[in-house]
Short mmCIF file of C-alpha atoms and ligand atoms in Angstrom, two decimals:
data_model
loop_
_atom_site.label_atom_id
_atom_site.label_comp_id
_atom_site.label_asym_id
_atom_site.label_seq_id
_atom_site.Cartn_x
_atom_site.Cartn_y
_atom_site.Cartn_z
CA UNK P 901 117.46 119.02 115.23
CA UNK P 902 120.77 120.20 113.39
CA UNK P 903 122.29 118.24 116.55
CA UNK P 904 121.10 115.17 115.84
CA UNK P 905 121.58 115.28 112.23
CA UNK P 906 124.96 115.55 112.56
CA UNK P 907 125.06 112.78 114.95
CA UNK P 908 123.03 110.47 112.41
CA UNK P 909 126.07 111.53 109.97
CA UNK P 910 128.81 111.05 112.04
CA UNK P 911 127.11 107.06 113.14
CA UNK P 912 126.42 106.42 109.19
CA UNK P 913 130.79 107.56 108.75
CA UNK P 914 131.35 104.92 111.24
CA UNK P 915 129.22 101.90 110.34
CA UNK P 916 131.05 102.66 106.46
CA UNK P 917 134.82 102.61 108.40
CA UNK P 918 133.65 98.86 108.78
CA UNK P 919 134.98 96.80 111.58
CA UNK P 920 138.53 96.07 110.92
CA UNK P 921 139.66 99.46 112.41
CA UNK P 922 142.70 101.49 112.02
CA UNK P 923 143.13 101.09 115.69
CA UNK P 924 141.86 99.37 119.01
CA UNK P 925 139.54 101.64 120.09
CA UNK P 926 136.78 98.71 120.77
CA UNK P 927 139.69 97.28 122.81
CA UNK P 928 141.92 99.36 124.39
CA UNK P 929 140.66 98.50 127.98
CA UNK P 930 143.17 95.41 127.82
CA UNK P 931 146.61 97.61 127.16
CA UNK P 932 148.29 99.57 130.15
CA UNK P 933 146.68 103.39 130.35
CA UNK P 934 144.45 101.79 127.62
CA UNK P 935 147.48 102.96 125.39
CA UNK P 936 148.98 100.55 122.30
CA UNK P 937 152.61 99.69 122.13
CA UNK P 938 154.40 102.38 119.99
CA UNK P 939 156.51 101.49 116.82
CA UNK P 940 155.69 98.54 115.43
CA UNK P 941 153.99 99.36 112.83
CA UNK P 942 156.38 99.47 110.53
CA UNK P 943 157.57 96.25 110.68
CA UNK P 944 154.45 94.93 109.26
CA UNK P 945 154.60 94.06 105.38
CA UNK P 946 152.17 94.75 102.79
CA UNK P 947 149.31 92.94 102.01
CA UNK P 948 150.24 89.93 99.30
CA UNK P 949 147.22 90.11 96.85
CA UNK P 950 148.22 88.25 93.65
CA UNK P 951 144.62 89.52 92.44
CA UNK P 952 142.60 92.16 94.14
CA UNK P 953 139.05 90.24 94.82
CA UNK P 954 135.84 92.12 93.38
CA UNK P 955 134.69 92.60 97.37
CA UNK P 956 137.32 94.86 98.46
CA UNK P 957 135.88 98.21 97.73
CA UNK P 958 139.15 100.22 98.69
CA UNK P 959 142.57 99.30 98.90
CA UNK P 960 143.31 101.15 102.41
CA UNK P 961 141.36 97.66 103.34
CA UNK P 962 144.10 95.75 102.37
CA UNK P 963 146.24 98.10 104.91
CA UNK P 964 148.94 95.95 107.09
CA UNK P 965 149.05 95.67 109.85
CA UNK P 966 145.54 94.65 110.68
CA UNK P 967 144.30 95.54 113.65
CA UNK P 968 142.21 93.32 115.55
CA UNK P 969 139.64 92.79 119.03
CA UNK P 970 139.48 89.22 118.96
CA UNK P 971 135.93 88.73 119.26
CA UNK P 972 133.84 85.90 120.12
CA UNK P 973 129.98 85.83 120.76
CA UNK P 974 130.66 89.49 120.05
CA UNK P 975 132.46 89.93 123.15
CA UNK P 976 136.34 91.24 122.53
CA UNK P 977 138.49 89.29 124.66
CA UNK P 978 142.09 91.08 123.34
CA UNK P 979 143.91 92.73 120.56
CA UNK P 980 146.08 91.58 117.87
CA UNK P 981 148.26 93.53 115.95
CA UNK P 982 148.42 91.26 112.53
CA UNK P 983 150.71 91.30 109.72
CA UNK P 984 148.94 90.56 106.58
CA UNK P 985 151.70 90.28 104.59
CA UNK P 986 153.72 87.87 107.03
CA UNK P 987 150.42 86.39 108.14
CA UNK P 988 151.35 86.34 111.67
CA UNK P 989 150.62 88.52 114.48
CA UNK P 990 153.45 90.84 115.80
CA UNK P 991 151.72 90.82 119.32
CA UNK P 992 148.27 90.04 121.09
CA UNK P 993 147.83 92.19 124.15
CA UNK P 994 145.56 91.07 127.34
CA UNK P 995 144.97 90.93 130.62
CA UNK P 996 146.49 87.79 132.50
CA UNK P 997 143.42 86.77 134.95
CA UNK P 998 143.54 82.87 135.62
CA UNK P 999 144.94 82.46 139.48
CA UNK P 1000 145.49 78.87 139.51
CA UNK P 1001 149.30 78.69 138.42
CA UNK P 1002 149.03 74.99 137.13
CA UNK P 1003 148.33 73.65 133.61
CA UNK P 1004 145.09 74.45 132.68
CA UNK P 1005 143.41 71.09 131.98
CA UNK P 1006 140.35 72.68 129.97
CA UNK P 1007 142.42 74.59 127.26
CA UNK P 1008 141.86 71.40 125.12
CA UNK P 1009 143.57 71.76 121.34
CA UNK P 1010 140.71 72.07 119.15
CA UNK P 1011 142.16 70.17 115.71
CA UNK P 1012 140.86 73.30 113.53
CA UNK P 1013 141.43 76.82 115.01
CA UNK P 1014 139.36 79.83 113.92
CA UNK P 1015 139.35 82.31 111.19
CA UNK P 1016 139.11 86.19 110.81
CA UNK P 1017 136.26 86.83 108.10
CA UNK P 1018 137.29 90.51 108.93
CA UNK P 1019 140.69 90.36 107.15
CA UNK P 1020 138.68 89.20 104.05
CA UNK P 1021 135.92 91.43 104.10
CA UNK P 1022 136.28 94.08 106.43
CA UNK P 1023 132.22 94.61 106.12
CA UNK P 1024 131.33 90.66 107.74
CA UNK P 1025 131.18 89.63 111.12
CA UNK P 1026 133.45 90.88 114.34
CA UNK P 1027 133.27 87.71 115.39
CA UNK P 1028 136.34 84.72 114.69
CA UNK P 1029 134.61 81.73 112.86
CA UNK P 1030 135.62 78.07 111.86
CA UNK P 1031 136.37 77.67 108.36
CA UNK P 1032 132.91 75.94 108.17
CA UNK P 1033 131.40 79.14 109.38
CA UNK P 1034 133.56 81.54 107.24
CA UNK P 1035 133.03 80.00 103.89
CA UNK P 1036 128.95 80.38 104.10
CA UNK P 1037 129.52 84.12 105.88
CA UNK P 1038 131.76 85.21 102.68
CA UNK P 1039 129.67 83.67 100.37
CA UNK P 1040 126.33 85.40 101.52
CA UNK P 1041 128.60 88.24 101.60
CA UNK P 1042 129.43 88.00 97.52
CA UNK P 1043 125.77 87.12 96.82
CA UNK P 1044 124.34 90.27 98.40
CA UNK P 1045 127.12 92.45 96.91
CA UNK P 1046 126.75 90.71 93.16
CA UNK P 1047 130.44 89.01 93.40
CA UNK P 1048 130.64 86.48 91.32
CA UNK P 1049 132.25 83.11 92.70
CA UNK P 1050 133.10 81.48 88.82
CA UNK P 1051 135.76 83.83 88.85
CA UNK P 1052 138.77 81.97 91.62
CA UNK P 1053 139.85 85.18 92.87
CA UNK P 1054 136.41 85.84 94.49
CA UNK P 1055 136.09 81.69 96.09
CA UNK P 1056 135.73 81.67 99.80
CA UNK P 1057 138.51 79.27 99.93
CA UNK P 1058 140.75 81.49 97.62
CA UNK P 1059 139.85 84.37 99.71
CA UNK P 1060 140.56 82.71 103.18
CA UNK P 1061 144.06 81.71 102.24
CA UNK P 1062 144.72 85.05 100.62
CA UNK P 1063 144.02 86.75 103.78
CA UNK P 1064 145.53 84.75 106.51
CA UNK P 1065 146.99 81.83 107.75
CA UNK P 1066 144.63 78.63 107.77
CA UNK P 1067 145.35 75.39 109.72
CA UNK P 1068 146.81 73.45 106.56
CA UNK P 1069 149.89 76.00 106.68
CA UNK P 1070 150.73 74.11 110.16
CA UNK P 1071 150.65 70.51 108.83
CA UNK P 1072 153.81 69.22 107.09
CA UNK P 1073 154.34 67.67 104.25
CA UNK P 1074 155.35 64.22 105.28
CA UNK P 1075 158.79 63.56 103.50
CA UNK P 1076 158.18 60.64 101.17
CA UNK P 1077 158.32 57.07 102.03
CA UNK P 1078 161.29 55.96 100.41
CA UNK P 1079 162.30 52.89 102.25
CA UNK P 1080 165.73 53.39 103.88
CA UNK P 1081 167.99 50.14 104.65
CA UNK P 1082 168.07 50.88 108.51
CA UNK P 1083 164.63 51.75 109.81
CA UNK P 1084 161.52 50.63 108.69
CA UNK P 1085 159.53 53.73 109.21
CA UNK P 1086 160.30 57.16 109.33
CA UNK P 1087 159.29 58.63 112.14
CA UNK P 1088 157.24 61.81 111.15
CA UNK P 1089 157.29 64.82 113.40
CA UNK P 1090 155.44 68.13 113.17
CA UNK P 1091 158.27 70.44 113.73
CA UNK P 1092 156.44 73.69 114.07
CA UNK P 1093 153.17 74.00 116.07
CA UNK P 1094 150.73 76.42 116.29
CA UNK P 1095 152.39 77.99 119.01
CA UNK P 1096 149.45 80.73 121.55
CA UNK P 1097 150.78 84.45 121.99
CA UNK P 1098 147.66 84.58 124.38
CA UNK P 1099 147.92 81.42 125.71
CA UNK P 1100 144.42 79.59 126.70
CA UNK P 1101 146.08 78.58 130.28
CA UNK P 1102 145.89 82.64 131.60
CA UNK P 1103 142.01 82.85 131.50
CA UNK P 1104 139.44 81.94 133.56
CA UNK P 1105 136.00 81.89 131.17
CA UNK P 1106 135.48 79.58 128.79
CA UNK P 1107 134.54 82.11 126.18
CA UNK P 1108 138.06 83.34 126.68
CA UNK P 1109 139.87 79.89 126.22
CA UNK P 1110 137.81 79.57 123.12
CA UNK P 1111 138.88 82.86 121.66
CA UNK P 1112 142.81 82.42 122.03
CA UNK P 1113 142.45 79.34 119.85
CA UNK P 1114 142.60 81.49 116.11
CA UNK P 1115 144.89 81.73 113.99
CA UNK P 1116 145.72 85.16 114.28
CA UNK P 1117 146.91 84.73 117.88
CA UNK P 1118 149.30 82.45 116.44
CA UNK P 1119 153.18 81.85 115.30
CA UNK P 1120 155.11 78.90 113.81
CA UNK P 1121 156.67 77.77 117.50
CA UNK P 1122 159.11 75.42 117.43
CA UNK P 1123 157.04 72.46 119.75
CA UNK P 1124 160.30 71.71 121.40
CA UNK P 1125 160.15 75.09 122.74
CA UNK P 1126 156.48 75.20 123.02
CA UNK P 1127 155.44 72.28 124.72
CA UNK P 1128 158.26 72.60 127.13
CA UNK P 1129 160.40 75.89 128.59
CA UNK P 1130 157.94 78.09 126.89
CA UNK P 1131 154.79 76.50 128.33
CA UNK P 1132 156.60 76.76 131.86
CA UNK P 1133 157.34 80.00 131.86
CA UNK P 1134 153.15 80.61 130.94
CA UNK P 1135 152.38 79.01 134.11
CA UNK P 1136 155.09 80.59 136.22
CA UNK P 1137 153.83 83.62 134.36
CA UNK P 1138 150.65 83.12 136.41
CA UNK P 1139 152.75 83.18 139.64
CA UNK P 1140 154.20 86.59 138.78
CA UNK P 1141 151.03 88.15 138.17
CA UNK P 1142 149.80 87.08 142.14
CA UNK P 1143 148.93 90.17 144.13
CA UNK P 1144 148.24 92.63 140.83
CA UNK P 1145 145.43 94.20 140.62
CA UNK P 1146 145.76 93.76 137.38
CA UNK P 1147 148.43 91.89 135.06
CA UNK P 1148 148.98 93.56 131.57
CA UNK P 1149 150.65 91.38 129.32
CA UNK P 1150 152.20 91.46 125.48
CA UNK P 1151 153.49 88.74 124.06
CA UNK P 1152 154.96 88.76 120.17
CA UNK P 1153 156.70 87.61 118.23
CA UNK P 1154 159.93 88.66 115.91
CA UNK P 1155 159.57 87.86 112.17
CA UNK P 1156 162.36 85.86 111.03
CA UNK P 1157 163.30 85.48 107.53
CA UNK P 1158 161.70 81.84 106.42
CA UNK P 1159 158.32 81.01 106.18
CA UNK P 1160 155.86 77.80 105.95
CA UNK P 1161 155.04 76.80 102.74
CA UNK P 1162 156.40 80.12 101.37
CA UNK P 1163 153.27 82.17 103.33
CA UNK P 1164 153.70 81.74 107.37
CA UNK P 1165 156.63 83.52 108.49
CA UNK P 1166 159.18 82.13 111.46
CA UNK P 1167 159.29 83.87 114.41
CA UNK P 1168 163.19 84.03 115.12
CA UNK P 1169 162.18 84.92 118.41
CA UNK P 1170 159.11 84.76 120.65
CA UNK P 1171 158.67 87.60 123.60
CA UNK P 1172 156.59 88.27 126.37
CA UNK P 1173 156.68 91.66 128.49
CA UNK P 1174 154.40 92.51 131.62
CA UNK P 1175 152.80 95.16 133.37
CA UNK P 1176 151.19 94.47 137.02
CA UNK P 1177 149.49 97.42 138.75
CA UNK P 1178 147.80 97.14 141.97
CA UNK P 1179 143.74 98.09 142.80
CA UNK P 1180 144.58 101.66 141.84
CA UNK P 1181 146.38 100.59 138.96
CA UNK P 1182 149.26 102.26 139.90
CA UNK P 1183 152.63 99.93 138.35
CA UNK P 1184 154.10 97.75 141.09
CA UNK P 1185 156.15 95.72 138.94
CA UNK P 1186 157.42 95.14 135.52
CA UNK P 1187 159.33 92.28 133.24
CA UNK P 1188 159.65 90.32 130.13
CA UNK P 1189 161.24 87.70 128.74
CA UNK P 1190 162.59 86.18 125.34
CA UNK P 1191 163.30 83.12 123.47
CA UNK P 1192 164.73 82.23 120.23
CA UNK P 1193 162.60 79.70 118.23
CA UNK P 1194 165.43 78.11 116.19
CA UNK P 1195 168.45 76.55 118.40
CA UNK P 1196 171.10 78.06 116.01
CA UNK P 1197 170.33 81.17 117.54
CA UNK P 1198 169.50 80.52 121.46
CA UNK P 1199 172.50 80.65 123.72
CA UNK P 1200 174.30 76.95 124.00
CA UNK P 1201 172.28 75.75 121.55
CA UNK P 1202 169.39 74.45 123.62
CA UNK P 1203 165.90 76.32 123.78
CA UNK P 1204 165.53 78.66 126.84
CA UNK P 1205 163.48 81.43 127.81
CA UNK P 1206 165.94 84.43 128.67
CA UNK P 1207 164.22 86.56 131.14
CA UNK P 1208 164.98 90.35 132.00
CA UNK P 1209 163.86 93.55 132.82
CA UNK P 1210 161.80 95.18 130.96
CA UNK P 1211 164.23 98.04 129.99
CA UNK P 1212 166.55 95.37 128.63
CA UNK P 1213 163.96 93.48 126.70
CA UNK P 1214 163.15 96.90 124.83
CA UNK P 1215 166.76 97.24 123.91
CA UNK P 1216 166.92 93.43 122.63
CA UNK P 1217 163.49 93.91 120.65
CA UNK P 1218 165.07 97.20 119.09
CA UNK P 1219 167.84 95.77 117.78
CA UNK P 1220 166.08 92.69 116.64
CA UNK P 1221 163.01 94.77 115.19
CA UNK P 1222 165.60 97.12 113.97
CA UNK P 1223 163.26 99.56 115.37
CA UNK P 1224 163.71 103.63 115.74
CA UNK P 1225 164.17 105.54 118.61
CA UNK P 1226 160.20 105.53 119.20
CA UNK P 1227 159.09 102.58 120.97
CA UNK P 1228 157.76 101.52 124.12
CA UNK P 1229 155.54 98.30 125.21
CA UNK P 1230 153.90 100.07 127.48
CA UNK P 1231 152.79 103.84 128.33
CA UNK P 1232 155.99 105.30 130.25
CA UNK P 1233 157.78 101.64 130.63
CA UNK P 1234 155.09 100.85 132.80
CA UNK P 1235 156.43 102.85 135.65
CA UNK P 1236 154.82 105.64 137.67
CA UNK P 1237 155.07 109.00 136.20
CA UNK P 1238 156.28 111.52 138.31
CA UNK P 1239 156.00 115.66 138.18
CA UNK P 1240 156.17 116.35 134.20
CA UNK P 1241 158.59 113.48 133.02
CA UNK P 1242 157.51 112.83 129.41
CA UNK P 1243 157.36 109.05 127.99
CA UNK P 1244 156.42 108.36 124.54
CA UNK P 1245 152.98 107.60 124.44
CA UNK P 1246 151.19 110.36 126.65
C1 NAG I 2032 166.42 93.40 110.68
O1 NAG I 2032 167.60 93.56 109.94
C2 NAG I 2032 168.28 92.35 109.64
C3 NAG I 2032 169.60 92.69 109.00
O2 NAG I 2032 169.44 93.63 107.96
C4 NAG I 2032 167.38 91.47 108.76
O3 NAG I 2032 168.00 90.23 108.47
C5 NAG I 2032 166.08 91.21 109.48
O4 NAG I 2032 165.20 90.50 108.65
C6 NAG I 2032 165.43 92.52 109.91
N1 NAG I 2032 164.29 92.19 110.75
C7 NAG I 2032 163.10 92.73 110.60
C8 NAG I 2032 162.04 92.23 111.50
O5 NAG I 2032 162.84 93.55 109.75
#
């Protein structure tokens, strides 16, 4: 009896933490030994709040970085290590399991990608919603919780832009139509696209396509780097991962120091590292691979994807991050661990 009354108070803790948790223990299957990347936390910059809404009910909900299980149909698909105050994702961690190592003809752009009621209300749905979906969630949300919507600060669409990016952050401003005396139309081109960290093209349900197309799985990306060497190296990624058991794969990103429309921050750099293991998931091989998203900075001037070992990706990232001592992609650098060597993260 005393048992189960304790158990009753422990479940009642838990359902109060809310769903937003302080870590990705819903997830955790999809990261190597089921163990997080350490040391990025504190990249991650506060929360931006001009005005605290009425919902949040303690500030430690504001916390950055968020940490996410992309969920869809409340299935969790992978984790996302979000950066509120960037409002980008430093990483999303999954498993690579599409075979097929062509261009997946299915992963279809949706024009409006999906939302995270979560990082508004930590107390709403697990599940990623269109903006269409989010506004009525938030607003049932206020109604039951007596938040009044005359005051701005507490307006769905207030409270989605707070929180994260949305899809209007992506479109440019087209410059205006002054004529010019050479060409009669400017030629208007969307320099930064919402560029995947989980990319739709490395899964194999359709539930899973649908979930990598959020915002929070996504970066400014140049599209000359995204729609060509980048995309390439996602399908050749696909040929790396044949004969794994199982392919483990981060990809993030490295905040630069601009932003769109003073909220999205540039990537300076995109990454990807990789763990495969074979049908004992024991680590067979190991790699990574970064590019810079702005051609000032990418060797010769002309986009590329560098890759490397995994060791020397770490060092770049490091330096890059400006990162401490204490960090590792994966549990012991993805590599077998042998009598009582010691690795970071076990
Ligand atoms: C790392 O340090 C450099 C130089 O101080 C700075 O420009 C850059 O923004 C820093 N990067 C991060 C991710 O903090």
């Amino acid at each position: 009896m005393f048992l189960s009354l304790c158990w009753l108070l422990v479940a009642i803790a838990y359902e109060a933490e809310g769903l937003v948790a302080n870590d990705f223990t819903k997830c955790s299957e999809v990261f190597y030994k089921e163990k997080m990347p350490v040391g990025f936390e504190g990249i991650a910059k506060p929360h931006d709040f001009k005005e605290i809404p009425d919902g949040i009910k303690t500030i430690s909900d504001l916390a950055s970085p968020a940490y996410i299980c992309q969920t869809l149909g409340s299935k969790s698909y992978y984790a996302t290590l979000y950066d509120r105050g960037r409002r980008i994702p430093l990483y999303s961690a999954y498993i690579l399991d599409r075979k097929e190592a062509k261009e997946q003809t299915d992963c279809k752009r949706p024009g409006s990608f999906q939302l995270e009621p979560q990082l508004i209300y930590r107390e709403v749905t697990e599940n990623m919603q269109l903006t269409k979906e989010t506004r009525p969630t938030i607003t049932k949300y206020n109604k039951n919780n007596g938040i009044s919507e005359r005051d701005p600060k507490n307006q769905p669409t207030n409270l989605m832009k707070a929180s994260q990016a949305i899809d209007e952050d992506y479109i440019e401003t087209p410059p205006t139509t002054t004529k010019t005396p050479t060409s009669t139309t400017i030629k208007y081109q969307n320099k930064y696209g919402r560029g995947h960290l989980n990319p739709c093209g490395h899964h194999n349900d359709p539930q899973n396509y649908k979930s990598t197309f959020t915002l929070t799985n996504v970066v400014p990306m140049k599209s000359e780097l995204n729609n060509d060497v980048w995309s390439k190296y996602e399908i050749e990624m696909i040929t790396i991962s044949a004969g794994c058991g199982k392919m483990y794969v981060v990809t993030g990103s490295v905040p630069g120091n601009n932003a769109l429309k003073d909220r999205v921050t540039i990537p300076s750099y995109v990454w990807n590292a990789y763990c495969c293991v074979n049908n004992l998931g024991k680590p067979v091989k190991s790699g990574g691979a970064i590019a810079a998203n702005d051609k000032e900075l990418a060797p010769n001037k002309a986009f590329q994807v560098e890759k490397m070992e995994l060791s020397d990706l770490q060092l770049k990232l490091k330096n890059l991050l400006n990162l401490s001592n204490n960090f590792e992609i994966f549990a012991c650098d993805c590599k077998e661990i042998k009598g009582n060597k010691r690795c970071n993260s076990i």
